[in-house]
Coordinates of C-alpha atoms in Angstrom, one line a residue:
Chain A
M654 CA 100.2 89.3 145.9
P655 CA 98.0 91.5 143.7
G656 CA 94.7 90.2 142.5
S657 CA 94.9 88.5 139.2
L658 CA 93.9 90.5 136.1
E659 CA 91.5 89.2 133.5
N660 CA 93.6 90.1 130.5
I661 CA 97.1 90.0 131.8
T662 CA 98.5 88.7 128.6
E663 CA 96.9 91.6 126.7
I664 CA 98.3 94.0 129.3
I665 CA 101.8 92.5 129.0
K666 CA 101.6 92.8 125.2
G667 CA 100.5 96.4 125.6
C668 CA 103.5 97.0 127.8
I669 CA 105.8 95.4 125.3
K670 CA 104.5 97.9 122.8
N671 CA 105.3 100.7 125.2
D672 CA 101.6 101.6 125.5
Q673 CA 101.4 103.7 128.7
R674 CA 97.8 102.8 129.3
Y675 CA 98.9 99.2 130.0
Q676 CA 102.1 100.3 131.8
R677 CA 100.0 102.3 134.2
V678 CA 97.8 99.3 134.8
I679 CA 100.8 97.2 135.7
Y680 CA 102.2 100.0 137.9
E681 CA 99.0 100.5 139.8
Q682 CA 98.3 96.8 140.2
Y683 CA 101.8 95.8 141.3
R684 CA 103.3 98.8 143.1
G685 CA 102.0 97.6 146.4
F686 CA 103.5 94.2 145.8
A687 CA 106.8 95.9 144.7
L688 CA 106.8 98.1 147.9
K689 CA 106.4 95.0 150.1
I690 CA 109.5 93.6 148.5
A691 CA 111.6 96.8 148.5
F692 CA 110.6 97.8 152.0
R693 CA 112.1 94.5 153.3
Y694 CA 115.5 95.5 151.9
I695 CA 115.4 99.3 152.2
Y696 CA 115.2 100.7 155.7
T697 CA 113.3 104.0 155.1
Y698 CA 109.9 104.1 153.5
D699 CA 110.7 107.0 151.2
K700 CA 113.8 105.3 149.9
A701 CA 111.9 102.2 149.4
T702 CA 109.3 104.0 147.3
D703 CA 112.2 105.5 145.3
V704 CA 113.5 102.0 144.6
V705 CA 110.0 100.9 143.6
N706 CA 109.7 103.8 141.1
D707 CA 113.2 103.2 139.7
S708 CA 112.3 99.5 139.4
F709 CA 109.2 100.3 137.4
V710 CA 111.1 102.6 135.1
K711 CA 113.6 99.8 134.4
I712 CA 110.8 97.3 134.0
F713 CA 108.9 99.4 131.4
N714 CA 112.1 100.4 129.6
H715 CA 113.1 96.8 129.2
F716 CA 109.7 95.2 128.7
N717 CA 110.7 94.1 125.3
S718 CA 113.0 91.6 126.9
F719 CA 110.0 89.9 128.6
R720 CA 109.3 86.5 127.2
L721 CA 105.6 85.5 127.1
G722 CA 104.6 82.0 128.2
S723 CA 101.2 80.4 128.2
E724 CA 98.1 82.3 129.2
E725 CA 98.1 80.6 132.6
E726 CA 101.7 81.2 133.3
N727 CA 102.1 84.8 132.2
E728 CA 101.1 86.4 135.5
K729 CA 103.5 84.1 137.4
I730 CA 106.3 84.9 135.0
L731 CA 105.6 88.6 135.3
I732 CA 105.6 88.5 139.1
G733 CA 108.8 86.6 139.1
W734 CA 110.4 89.1 136.7
L735 CA 109.1 92.1 138.6
K736 CA 110.5 90.6 141.9
K737 CA 113.9 89.9 140.4
I738 CA 114.2 93.5 139.1
I739 CA 113.0 95.0 142.3
I740 CA 115.4 93.0 144.4
N741 CA 118.3 93.8 142.1
T742 CA 117.4 97.5 142.2
A743 CA 117.2 97.5 146.0
I744 CA 120.6 95.7 146.3
D745 CA 122.1 98.2 143.8
Y746 CA 120.8 101.0 146.0
L747 CA 122.3 99.5 149.1
R748 CA 125.6 98.8 147.4
K749 CA 125.8 102.5 146.4
K750 CA 125.3 103.3 150.0
Q751 CA 128.1 100.8 150.7
M752 CA 125.8 98.7 152.9
L753 CA 126.2 101.2 155.7
P754 CA 123.7 100.8 158.5
E755 CA 120.8 103.3 158.5
I756 CA 120.0 105.6 161.4
G757 CA 116.7 106.7 162.8
G758 CA 113.5 104.8 163.6
I759 CA 110.8 103.6 161.3
P760 CA 107.7 105.8 161.7
E761 CA 104.3 104.3 162.2
R762 CA 103.1 106.0 159.0
A763 CA 105.2 103.6 157.1
F764 CA 102.6 100.9 157.8
E765 CA 98.9 100.8 157.1
I766 CA 96.6 101.5 160.0
T767 CA 95.4 98.1 161.0
D768 CA 92.3 98.9 163.1
S769 CA 89.9 98.1 160.3
Y770 CA 91.2 94.6 159.7
Y771 CA 89.5 91.6 161.3
N772 CA 93.0 90.2 161.9
A773 CA 94.5 93.5 163.0
D774 CA 96.6 91.9 165.7
Q775 CA 98.1 89.4 163.3
V776 CA 98.9 92.2 160.8
A777 CA 100.5 94.2 163.6
L778 CA 102.6 91.2 164.5
Y779 CA 103.7 90.8 160.9
N780 CA 104.6 94.5 160.7
D781 CA 106.7 94.2 163.9
L782 CA 108.5 91.1 162.5
M783 CA 109.3 93.0 159.4
I784 CA 110.6 95.9 161.5
L785 CA 112.9 93.3 163.1
V786 CA 114.2 92.3 159.7
K787 CA 114.7 95.9 158.7
Q788 CA 116.6 96.6 161.8
L789 CA 119.2 94.0 160.9
P790 CA 122.6 95.4 159.5
P791 CA 122.2 95.8 155.8
T792 CA 124.3 92.8 154.7
N793 CA 122.6 90.5 157.2
R794 CA 119.2 91.9 156.1
V795 CA 119.9 91.3 152.4
V796 CA 121.2 87.8 152.9
F797 CA 118.3 86.9 155.2
N798 CA 115.7 88.3 152.8
L799 CA 117.3 86.6 149.8
Y800 CA 117.8 83.3 151.4
V801 CA 114.8 82.8 153.7
I802 CA 112.1 84.8 152.1
D803 CA 113.0 85.1 148.4
G804 CA 114.5 81.6 148.1
Y805 CA 117.9 82.4 146.7
S806 CA 120.8 80.0 147.3
H807 CA 124.0 81.0 149.0
A808 CA 125.8 80.7 145.7
E809 CA 123.3 83.1 144.0
I810 CA 123.5 85.4 147.0
A811 CA 127.3 85.4 146.9
D812 CA 127.2 86.2 143.2
L813 CA 124.6 88.9 143.6
V814 CA 126.0 90.7 146.7
N815 CA 129.6 90.0 145.7
I816 CA 130.6 88.1 148.8
N817 CA 131.8 84.6 149.5
I818 CA 129.4 81.7 150.0
G819 CA 130.8 81.3 153.5
T820 CA 130.3 84.9 154.2
S821 CA 126.7 84.7 153.1
K822 CA 126.1 81.7 155.4
S823 CA 127.8 83.7 158.2
H824 CA 125.5 86.7 157.6
L825 CA 122.5 84.4 157.6
S826 CA 123.3 82.8 160.9
R827 CA 124.0 86.3 162.5
A828 CA 120.7 87.5 161.1
R829 CA 118.8 84.5 162.5
A830 CA 120.4 85.0 165.9
A831 CA 119.5 88.7 165.9
L832 CA 116.0 88.0 164.9
Q833 CA 115.6 85.3 167.6
M834 CA 116.8 87.9 170.1
G835 CA 114.3 90.4 168.7
I836 CA 111.4 87.9 168.9
K837 CA 112.3 87.1 172.5
K838 CA 112.1 90.8 173.4
M839 CA 108.8 91.1 171.6
E840 CA 107.5 88.1 173.4
Q841 CA 108.5 89.4 176.7
T842 CA 106.7 92.7 176.1
N843 CA 103.7 92.5 173.9
Y844 CA 103.3 89.2 172.2
A845 CA 102.7 86.5 174.8
R846 CA 99.9 85.2 172.7
F847 CA 102.2 84.9 169.8
R848 CA 103.0 81.2 170.3
Chain B
M1179 CA 111.4 78.8 172.2
P1180 CA 111.8 75.4 170.4
D1181 CA 108.7 75.9 168.2
L1182 CA 109.8 79.4 167.4
D1183 CA 113.3 78.2 166.4
N1184 CA 112.0 75.5 164.2
H1185 CA 109.4 77.6 162.4
M1186 CA 111.1 81.0 162.4
D1187 CA 111.8 81.0 158.7
D1188 CA 108.2 80.1 157.9
L1189 CA 107.0 82.8 160.3
F1190 CA 109.1 85.4 158.5
R1191 CA 108.0 84.2 155.1
K1192 CA 104.4 84.6 156.3
A1193 CA 105.2 88.0 157.7
A1194 CA 106.8 89.1 154.5
D1195 CA 103.6 88.1 152.6
N1196 CA 101.2 89.7 155.0
Y1197 CA 102.8 92.7 156.5
R1198 CA 101.3 96.0 155.2
P1199 CA 103.5 98.9 154.3
A1200 CA 101.5 102.0 153.7
A1201 CA 100.2 102.1 150.1
G1202 CA 101.1 105.7 149.7
K1203 CA 100.1 107.8 146.7
S1204 CA 100.7 106.8 143.1
D1205 CA 103.9 108.2 141.6
W1206 CA 102.8 107.4 138.1
D1207 CA 103.0 111.0 137.1
K1208 CA 106.6 111.1 138.3
I1209 CA 107.8 108.0 136.6
S1210 CA 105.8 108.1 133.3
P1211 CA 108.0 110.8 131.8
L1212 CA 111.1 108.6 132.5
I1213 CA 109.7 105.8 130.4
N1214 CA 110.6 105.6 126.8
T1215 CA 107.2 105.6 125.1
T1216 CA 106.1 105.6 121.6
E1217 CA 102.5 106.3 122.4
A1218 CA 102.1 108.9 125.2
T1219 CA 98.5 108.4 126.2
V1220 CA 98.0 109.0 129.9
L1221 CA 100.4 111.8 130.5
P1222 CA 99.9 115.0 132.4
Q1223 CA 99.8 117.8 129.8
N1224 CA 102.9 120.0 130.0
K1225 CA 102.8 123.8 129.9
K1226 CA 104.2 123.9 126.3
S1227 CA 101.4 121.8 124.9
N1228 CA 98.9 123.9 126.9
I1229 CA 100.1 127.1 125.4
V1230 CA 100.0 125.6 121.9
K1231 CA 96.5 124.4 122.5
K1232 CA 95.4 127.8 123.7
I1233 CA 96.8 129.7 120.8
A1234 CA 95.9 127.1 118.2
P1235 CA 92.3 128.4 117.8
L1236 CA 93.5 131.9 117.5
L1237 CA 96.1 130.9 114.9
L1238 CA 93.4 129.0 113.0
L1239 CA 91.0 132.0 113.0
L1240 CA 93.9 134.3 111.8
F1241 CA 94.6 131.8 109.1
L1242 CA 91.0 131.7 108.0
A1243 CA 90.7 135.4 108.1
A1244 CA 93.9 135.8 106.0
T1245 CA 92.7 133.2 103.6
G1246 CA 89.4 135.0 103.2
Y1247 CA 91.1 138.3 102.7
I1248 CA 93.5 136.9 100.1
L1249 CA 90.7 135.2 98.3
N1250 CA 88.6 138.3 98.2
N1251 CA 91.6 140.4 97.0
F1252 CA 92.4 137.8 94.4
I1253 CA 88.9 137.8 93.0
N1254 CA 88.6 141.6 93.1
T1255 CA 92.0 141.9 91.4
K1256 CA 90.9 139.4 88.8
N1257 CA 87.8 141.4 88.0
K1258 CA 89.8 144.6 88.0
N1259 CA 92.4 143.1 85.7
A1260 CA 89.7 142.0 83.3
F1261 CA 89.1 145.7 82.7
S1262 CA 92.6 147.0 82.7
A1263 CA 94.8 147.7 79.7
G1264 CA 97.4 145.1 80.7
N1265 CA 95.0 142.2 80.3
S1266 CA 96.1 139.7 77.7
I1267 CA 92.7 138.4 76.8
P1268 CA 91.8 140.0 73.5
A1269 CA 88.1 139.9 74.0
V1270 CA 88.4 141.5 77.3
K1271 CA 90.7 144.2 75.9
K1272 CA 88.2 145.1 73.3
T1273 CA 85.4 145.3 75.8
L1274 CA 87.6 147.3 78.1
A1275 CA 88.4 149.8 75.4
I1276 CA 84.7 150.3 74.9
L1277 CA 83.7 150.1 78.5
N1278 CA 86.3 152.3 80.1
N1279 CA 85.5 155.1 77.7
I1280 CA 81.7 155.0 77.4
K1281 CA 80.5 158.5 77.7
P1282 CA 77.0 159.8 77.6
E1283 CA 76.1 161.6 74.5
K1284 CA 76.0 165.3 74.6
G1285 CA 72.7 166.5 75.9
A1286 CA 71.7 163.1 77.1
Q1287 CA 70.8 162.7 80.7
G1288 CA 72.3 160.1 83.0
N1289 CA 75.7 158.5 83.2
T1290 CA 77.0 155.4 81.6
A1291 CA 77.3 152.6 84.1
V1292 CA 78.1 148.9 84.1
V1293 CA 75.1 147.1 85.3
A1294 CA 76.5 143.6 85.4
T1295 CA 79.3 141.5 84.1
N1296 CA 77.8 138.3 82.9
S1297 CA 80.8 136.4 82.0
I1298 CA 84.4 136.8 80.9
N1299 CA 86.4 134.1 79.3
N1300 CA 88.9 133.9 76.5
N1301 CA 86.5 134.3 73.7
T1302 CA 83.5 136.1 74.9
T1303 CA 82.8 139.0 77.1
S1304 CA 79.4 140.2 78.0
L1305 CA 78.7 143.5 79.8
K1306 CA 75.4 145.0 80.6
V1307 CA 75.6 148.8 80.5
T1308 CA 73.3 151.7 80.7
N1309 CA 74.0 154.9 78.9
A1310 CA 71.7 157.9 79.3
G1311 CA 69.1 155.7 80.9
I1312 CA 69.1 153.2 78.1
A1313 CA 69.9 149.6 78.9
G1314 CA 72.2 147.7 76.6
E1315 CA 74.7 145.0 76.4
I1316 CA 78.1 144.9 74.9
V1317 CA 79.1 141.5 73.7
T1318 CA 82.6 140.9 72.4
K1319 CA 83.1 137.6 70.8
N1320 CA 86.3 136.6 69.1
N1321 CA 87.0 139.6 66.8
S1322 CA 83.6 141.1 66.7
T1323 CA 81.8 143.4 69.0
I1324 CA 78.0 143.7 69.2
I1325 CA 76.1 146.3 71.0
R1326 CA 72.6 145.1 71.8
T1327 CA 69.8 147.3 72.8
A1328 CA 66.0 146.9 72.9
P1329 CA 64.4 147.5 69.5
K1330 CA 64.0 151.1 68.5
Q1331 CA 66.4 152.4 71.0
T1332 CA 69.6 154.3 70.4
M1333 CA 72.7 154.0 72.4
N1334 CA 75.4 156.7 71.8
I1335 CA 78.9 155.7 72.8
S1336 CA 82.2 157.5 72.5
V1337 CA 85.2 155.3 72.6
V1338 CA 88.6 156.7 73.8
S1339 CA 91.6 154.5 74.1
V1340 CA 95.0 155.2 75.7
G1341 CA 97.9 155.0 73.4
D1342 CA 100.3 152.8 75.2
E1343 CA 101.5 149.6 73.7
E1344 CA 98.7 147.5 75.0
A1345 CA 96.1 150.0 74.2
T1346 CA 97.5 150.4 70.7
G1347 CA 96.6 146.8 70.1
V1348 CA 93.3 147.4 71.5
N1349 CA 92.9 150.4 69.3
K1350 CA 93.7 148.4 66.3
N1351 CA 91.1 145.9 67.3
E1352 CA 88.6 148.6 67.9
K1353 CA 89.5 150.1 64.6
N1354 CA 89.0 146.8 62.9
I1355 CA 85.7 146.4 64.6
F1356 CA 84.5 149.8 63.4
E1357 CA 86.0 149.2 60.0
N1358 CA 84.0 146.1 59.9
N1359 CA 81.0 148.1 60.9
K1360 CA 81.7 150.3 57.9
D1361 CA 81.8 147.3 55.7
Q1362 CA 78.5 146.2 57.2
T1363 CA 80.1 142.9 58.3
L1364 CA 79.4 143.4 61.9
T1365 CA 76.7 140.8 62.7
S1366 CA 73.6 141.7 64.5
Q1367 CA 71.8 139.1 66.6
P1368 CA 68.0 138.6 66.2
G1369 CA 66.3 141.3 68.3
D1370 CA 69.5 143.3 68.4
A1371 CA 69.7 146.8 67.0
Q1372 CA 71.6 147.2 63.8
I1373 CA 74.7 149.1 64.5
S1374 CA 76.0 151.7 62.1
M1375 CA 78.8 154.2 62.3
Q1376 CA 77.9 157.9 62.0
D1377 CA 81.1 159.5 62.7
S1378 CA 84.7 158.6 62.8
S1379 CA 87.8 160.6 63.5
I1380 CA 91.2 160.1 65.0
V1381 CA 92.8 162.8 67.1
S1382 CA 96.2 162.9 68.6
E1383 CA 96.4 164.6 71.9
N1384 CA 99.3 164.6 74.4
N1385 CA 100.8 161.3 73.1
L1386 CA 97.4 159.7 73.3
I1387 CA 95.7 158.3 70.4
T1388 CA 92.1 159.2 70.7
E1389 CA 89.6 157.6 68.5
S1390 CA 86.1 159.0 68.8
K1391 CA 83.2 157.2 67.3
K1392 CA 79.6 157.5 67.6
I1393 CA 77.6 154.4 67.2
V1394 CA 73.9 154.6 66.8
S1395 CA 71.8 151.5 66.9
D1396 CA 69.1 151.1 64.4
T1397 CA 69.4 154.0 62.2
N1398 CA 66.8 156.8 62.4
T1399 CA 65.1 155.2 65.4
T1400 CA 64.1 157.4 68.2
T1401 CA 65.5 157.3 71.7
K1402 CA 62.9 156.0 74.0
N1403 CA 63.4 154.4 77.3
T1404 CA 61.8 151.1 77.8
P1405 CA 61.9 149.0 81.0
K1406 CA 65.2 147.3 81.2
K1407 CA 65.0 143.6 80.5
E1408 CA 68.0 141.8 81.8
V1409 CA 69.0 138.8 79.9
N1410 CA 70.0 135.9 82.2
H1411 CA 72.2 133.3 80.6
P1412 CA 72.0 130.2 82.7
S1413 CA 75.4 129.0 81.5
K1414 CA 76.9 132.2 82.8
Q1415 CA 75.5 132.1 86.3
K1416 CA 77.9 131.9 89.2
R1417 CA 77.6 128.5 90.6
F1418 CA 80.6 127.5 92.6
Y1419 CA 81.3 129.3 95.8
L1420 CA 83.9 129.2 98.6
G1421 CA 83.7 130.5 102.1
V1422 CA 85.3 130.8 105.4
T1423 CA 83.2 130.1 108.5
A1424 CA 83.6 130.2 112.2
G1425 CA 81.5 130.3 115.3
P1426 CA 80.9 129.1 118.9
E1427 CA 79.6 125.7 119.5
F1428 CA 78.0 124.0 122.5
S1429 CA 78.3 120.3 122.8
G1430 CA 77.3 117.6 125.3
V1431 CA 75.9 114.2 125.8
R1432 CA 72.2 114.4 126.4
R1433 CA 72.6 118.0 127.5
L1434 CA 74.7 120.7 126.2
E1435 CA 77.8 121.9 128.1
Q1436 CA 77.7 125.6 129.2
Q1437 CA 81.3 126.1 128.3
P1438 CA 81.4 126.7 124.6
G1439 CA 83.8 125.2 122.1
Y1440 CA 84.3 126.5 118.6
E1441 CA 84.2 125.6 115.0
A1442 CA 86.0 127.2 112.1
G1443 CA 87.0 126.2 108.6
L1444 CA 86.4 126.4 104.9
I1445 CA 83.3 125.6 103.1
T1446 CA 82.6 125.2 99.4
G1447 CA 79.4 124.6 97.5
Y1448 CA 77.7 124.3 94.1
Q1449 CA 74.5 126.1 93.3
L1450 CA 72.4 123.4 91.5
N1451 CA 69.6 125.9 90.6
Q1452 CA 67.8 128.9 92.0
K1453 CA 66.6 126.8 95.0
L1454 CA 69.1 124.1 95.7
A1455 CA 72.8 124.0 96.5
V1456 CA 75.1 121.2 97.7
E1457 CA 77.7 122.1 100.1
T1458 CA 80.7 120.6 101.8
G1459 CA 83.9 121.8 103.6
V1460 CA 86.5 121.1 106.2
L1461 CA 86.0 122.5 109.7
F1462 CA 88.1 122.2 112.8
S1463 CA 86.0 121.8 115.9
K1464 CA 86.8 121.9 119.5
K1465 CA 84.0 120.3 121.5
N1466 CA 83.6 120.5 125.3
Y1467 CA 81.3 118.1 126.9
T1468 CA 80.1 116.6 130.1
C1469 CA 78.7 113.1 130.4
N1470 CA 77.0 110.9 133.0
G1471 CA 79.0 107.7 133.4
K1472 CA 76.2 105.6 132.1
Y1473 CA 76.6 107.2 128.7
F1474 CA 80.3 106.4 128.6
N1475 CA 81.2 103.0 127.2
P1476 CA 84.2 101.9 129.2
D1477 CA 85.0 98.8 127.0
K1478 CA 88.1 100.4 125.5
L1479 CA 89.4 101.5 128.9
I1480 CA 88.7 98.3 130.8
A1481 CA 92.2 97.1 130.3
S1482 CA 93.6 100.3 131.8
M1483 CA 91.2 100.5 134.7
P1484 CA 91.8 98.9 138.1
S1485 CA 89.3 96.0 138.7
G1486 CA 86.0 97.2 140.1
M1487 CA 86.4 100.8 139.1
Q1488 CA 83.3 102.5 138.0
I1489 CA 83.1 105.7 136.1
L1490 CA 80.5 108.0 137.7
S1491 CA 80.8 111.0 135.4
L1492 CA 83.3 112.8 133.2
S1493 CA 84.0 116.1 131.5
G1494 CA 86.3 116.6 128.7
N1495 CA 87.0 117.9 125.3
C1496 CA 87.9 116.6 121.9
S1497 CA 89.3 118.1 118.7
V1498 CA 87.9 116.9 115.4
F1499 CA 88.0 117.7 111.8
E1500 CA 84.4 117.8 110.4
V1501 CA 83.5 117.1 106.8
P1502 CA 79.9 118.1 106.3
L1503 CA 77.9 117.2 103.2
K1504 CA 74.6 118.9 103.0
L1505 CA 71.8 120.2 100.8
N1506 CA 70.6 123.8 101.1
Y1507 CA 67.1 124.8 100.0
N1508 CA 66.3 128.4 99.5
I1509 CA 62.9 129.2 101.0
L1510 CA 63.3 133.0 100.4
N1511 CA 65.5 134.6 97.8
N1512 CA 65.1 138.3 97.0
R1513 CA 67.4 141.1 95.9
T1514 CA 69.1 141.5 99.2
A1515 CA 68.8 138.3 101.2
I1516 CA 68.4 134.6 101.1
V1517 CA 66.9 132.4 103.8
F1518 CA 67.6 128.7 103.4
L1519 CA 67.1 125.4 105.2
S1520 CA 69.8 122.9 105.2
A1521 CA 70.2 119.2 106.1
G1522 CA 73.0 116.7 105.8
L1523 CA 75.6 114.5 107.4
S1524 CA 78.9 115.2 109.0
S1525 CA 81.8 112.9 109.2
Y1526 CA 84.4 113.3 111.9
L1527 CA 88.1 112.8 112.0
L1528 CA 88.9 112.6 115.7
L1529 CA 92.3 114.0 116.5
S1530 CA 92.5 114.0 120.2
E1531 CA 90.5 113.6 123.3
S1532 CA 91.0 114.5 126.9
N1533 CA 88.7 113.4 129.7
S1534 CA 88.6 114.0 133.5
Y1535 CA 86.8 111.1 135.1
K1536 CA 85.1 110.9 138.5
T1537 CA 85.5 107.3 139.5
L1538 CA 84.4 105.0 142.2
L1539 CA 86.8 102.4 143.5
N1540 CA 86.4 100.4 146.7
G1541 CA 83.9 103.0 148.0
S1542 CA 86.0 106.0 147.5
I1543 CA 85.6 108.6 144.8
N1544 CA 88.7 109.5 142.9
D1545 CA 89.5 111.9 140.0
M1546 CA 91.4 110.5 137.0
T1547 CA 92.4 112.0 133.7
G1548 CA 93.0 110.4 130.4
S1549 CA 94.4 111.9 127.1
Y1550 CA 94.1 110.0 123.9
K1551 CA 95.8 110.9 120.7
N1552 CA 94.6 108.1 118.5
T1553 CA 93.2 109.6 115.3
K1554 CA 90.1 107.9 114.1
F1555 CA 87.6 108.5 111.3
Y1556 CA 83.9 108.4 112.0
P1557 CA 81.8 108.5 108.8
A1558 CA 78.3 110.0 109.1
A1559 CA 78.8 110.7 112.8
T1560 CA 76.1 113.3 113.0
A1561 CA 72.9 114.4 111.2
D1562 CA 73.0 118.2 110.7
I1563 CA 70.1 120.6 110.3
S1564 CA 70.3 124.3 110.1
I1565 CA 68.7 127.5 108.9
G1566 CA 70.7 130.1 107.2
F1567 CA 70.3 133.8 106.6
E1568 CA 72.4 135.3 103.8
K1569 CA 72.9 139.0 103.1
K1570 CA 73.9 139.6 99.5
L1571 CA 77.0 141.8 99.0
Q1572 CA 78.5 143.2 95.9
K1573 CA 79.9 140.9 93.2
G1574 CA 77.7 138.0 94.3
N1575 CA 79.5 137.6 97.7
K1576 CA 77.4 137.0 100.8
L1577 CA 77.5 137.1 104.5
R1578 CA 75.9 134.2 106.2
L1579 CA 74.6 133.5 109.7
E1580 CA 73.6 129.9 110.2
P1581 CA 72.3 128.4 113.5
Y1582 CA 72.7 124.6 113.4
L1583 CA 72.1 121.5 115.3
Q1584 CA 74.1 118.3 115.0
L1585 CA 72.4 115.1 116.2
P1586 CA 74.7 112.1 116.9
L1587 CA 74.2 109.1 114.7
N1588 CA 77.3 107.2 116.1
G1589 CA 79.4 107.4 119.2
I1590 CA 82.8 109.0 119.0
G1591 CA 85.9 108.8 121.1
V1592 CA 87.3 106.3 123.6
G1593 CA 83.9 106.1 125.3
A1594 CA 81.8 106.0 122.1
M1595 CA 79.9 109.0 123.4
K1596 CA 77.0 110.3 121.4
V1597 CA 77.9 114.0 121.4
T1598 CA 75.2 116.5 120.4
S1599 CA 76.3 119.9 119.2
A1600 CA 74.7 123.2 118.5
G1601 CA 76.0 126.6 117.5
V1602 CA 76.1 129.4 115.0
H1603 CA 78.3 129.6 111.9
A1604 CA 79.2 133.1 110.7
S1605 CA 80.4 132.8 107.1
F1606 CA 81.7 134.9 104.3
I1607 CA 80.9 133.4 101.0
L1608 CA 82.7 134.2 97.8
F1609 CA 81.2 133.2 94.5
S1610 CA 83.5 132.2 91.6
N1611 CA 83.1 134.1 88.4
K1612 CA 83.2 130.9 86.4

């Protein structure tokens, strides 16, 4: 989650007026946040950044549809709005690719070097867990992300991904099973301390 | 794995919040052109606008040069027309007929020459002339012409007019004048010589009507040269002037930037008296500057800067229209040159600004650029002082060199920077005949 901005309401108003100074602030402040979302859905880093960029273009071109709330709520509303657009853009991208499984590994450069963090091991663990999610088949990955992490209901997922509710549940259970398998493998190799 | 099974969803939620994909570089430059904007403010400059910006100063200078050339030609043509047969102003025609055909009397030494044209308008024309070394003045007012000389001096003048349509009219007028002379109705001003006609004849020659007259001032007086005393009519002095100016300019905050900008434009002024003139104008100025970050007020940029970012330094340029208002005081004024001191204020209309910032964020130094197109007016932005050197040319025109210094009174631009400027104006000044 990006750090809060002092004048988020003013920045949002600037974006509504299409002022690029404010648009850039939003982009710079939230692109890391956006990448974290997109990279959960999109397998390759480069494609994920493309989805992020496409998302921001959509966001800025449709900022006039943003509805301001109270001063305290505006950042939460903005984050929720950004998240929704990023997820939709990511799913659109996967749908264009017909939810075909990706090939190739995920390079280490796709993640930040963690040596400098005091909780480097923990971050490495989180990165590996996300790699497990990314290695799921695209539809399982989308359903797992939407349901478990992003809090969508199966009805919403069915509507969004254009599948049945039952199919959504099925994908979720397969995703969970695959992840449990993956975690077991991780546990056996590197992460005995994980429990 | 019972604990893992129970808390797997929470674990992945935590992982989703805390995993760290590489931040990568900003793609703002890539996406910003795709955004529908009404105010393009932080955009990379494209090649087209760069080319336009590069040739704009050249175009401006060409425009100014052309303007100066046209103005000069216009004024010269106007003066010339005042003495040509086609001029429709009766008083000028009459003077023309006399002036164009003044010839030295036989045996007299020296040539007839126009010394100065004091004024020309619809009713009155005044020309200072010398003939055979004698100074005089021909004044044509309404339907009468007076030749003035110093007391006890004689000026002999032959008048020949061309017989085309316009000149015929002139001839008639001339004839009327001289007939008036015959009738002794031509008035003589106090101190002027009495004019009388000694000879009159009309000769036709090659379709030209030639009228030859000899006019002698103050009958029976002797011709004796006396020092010429020019009559200066205050009401007929040239007071308004217009000029084109251009020159290099060095600007900066606290210290002047080595890379020069430039300034060019039009100036106009009014000569209050022999010593004082008030002057204004419109000048386009391109100012290059560098600035330590502490002299840059980031208040207007806070909203567009990441939290914690500090501006270390910046270099940039801005385009402004300057409107100076100043008073010139002549400290030296001789026949060929003028030296003056000048002081005044300049107001700025800021057109655009482009800055390159060196910033510090989270311990790393980064370069950022910002372009701002918001037009803003800054009244009395600078106090100006200068010293000017003017070389007098013909017809009252002047060439001027004017080193100047502009001290900031108010900050300008997005960072409210107090920009000092210094440079030299090279100007061509045209004086109006009115």
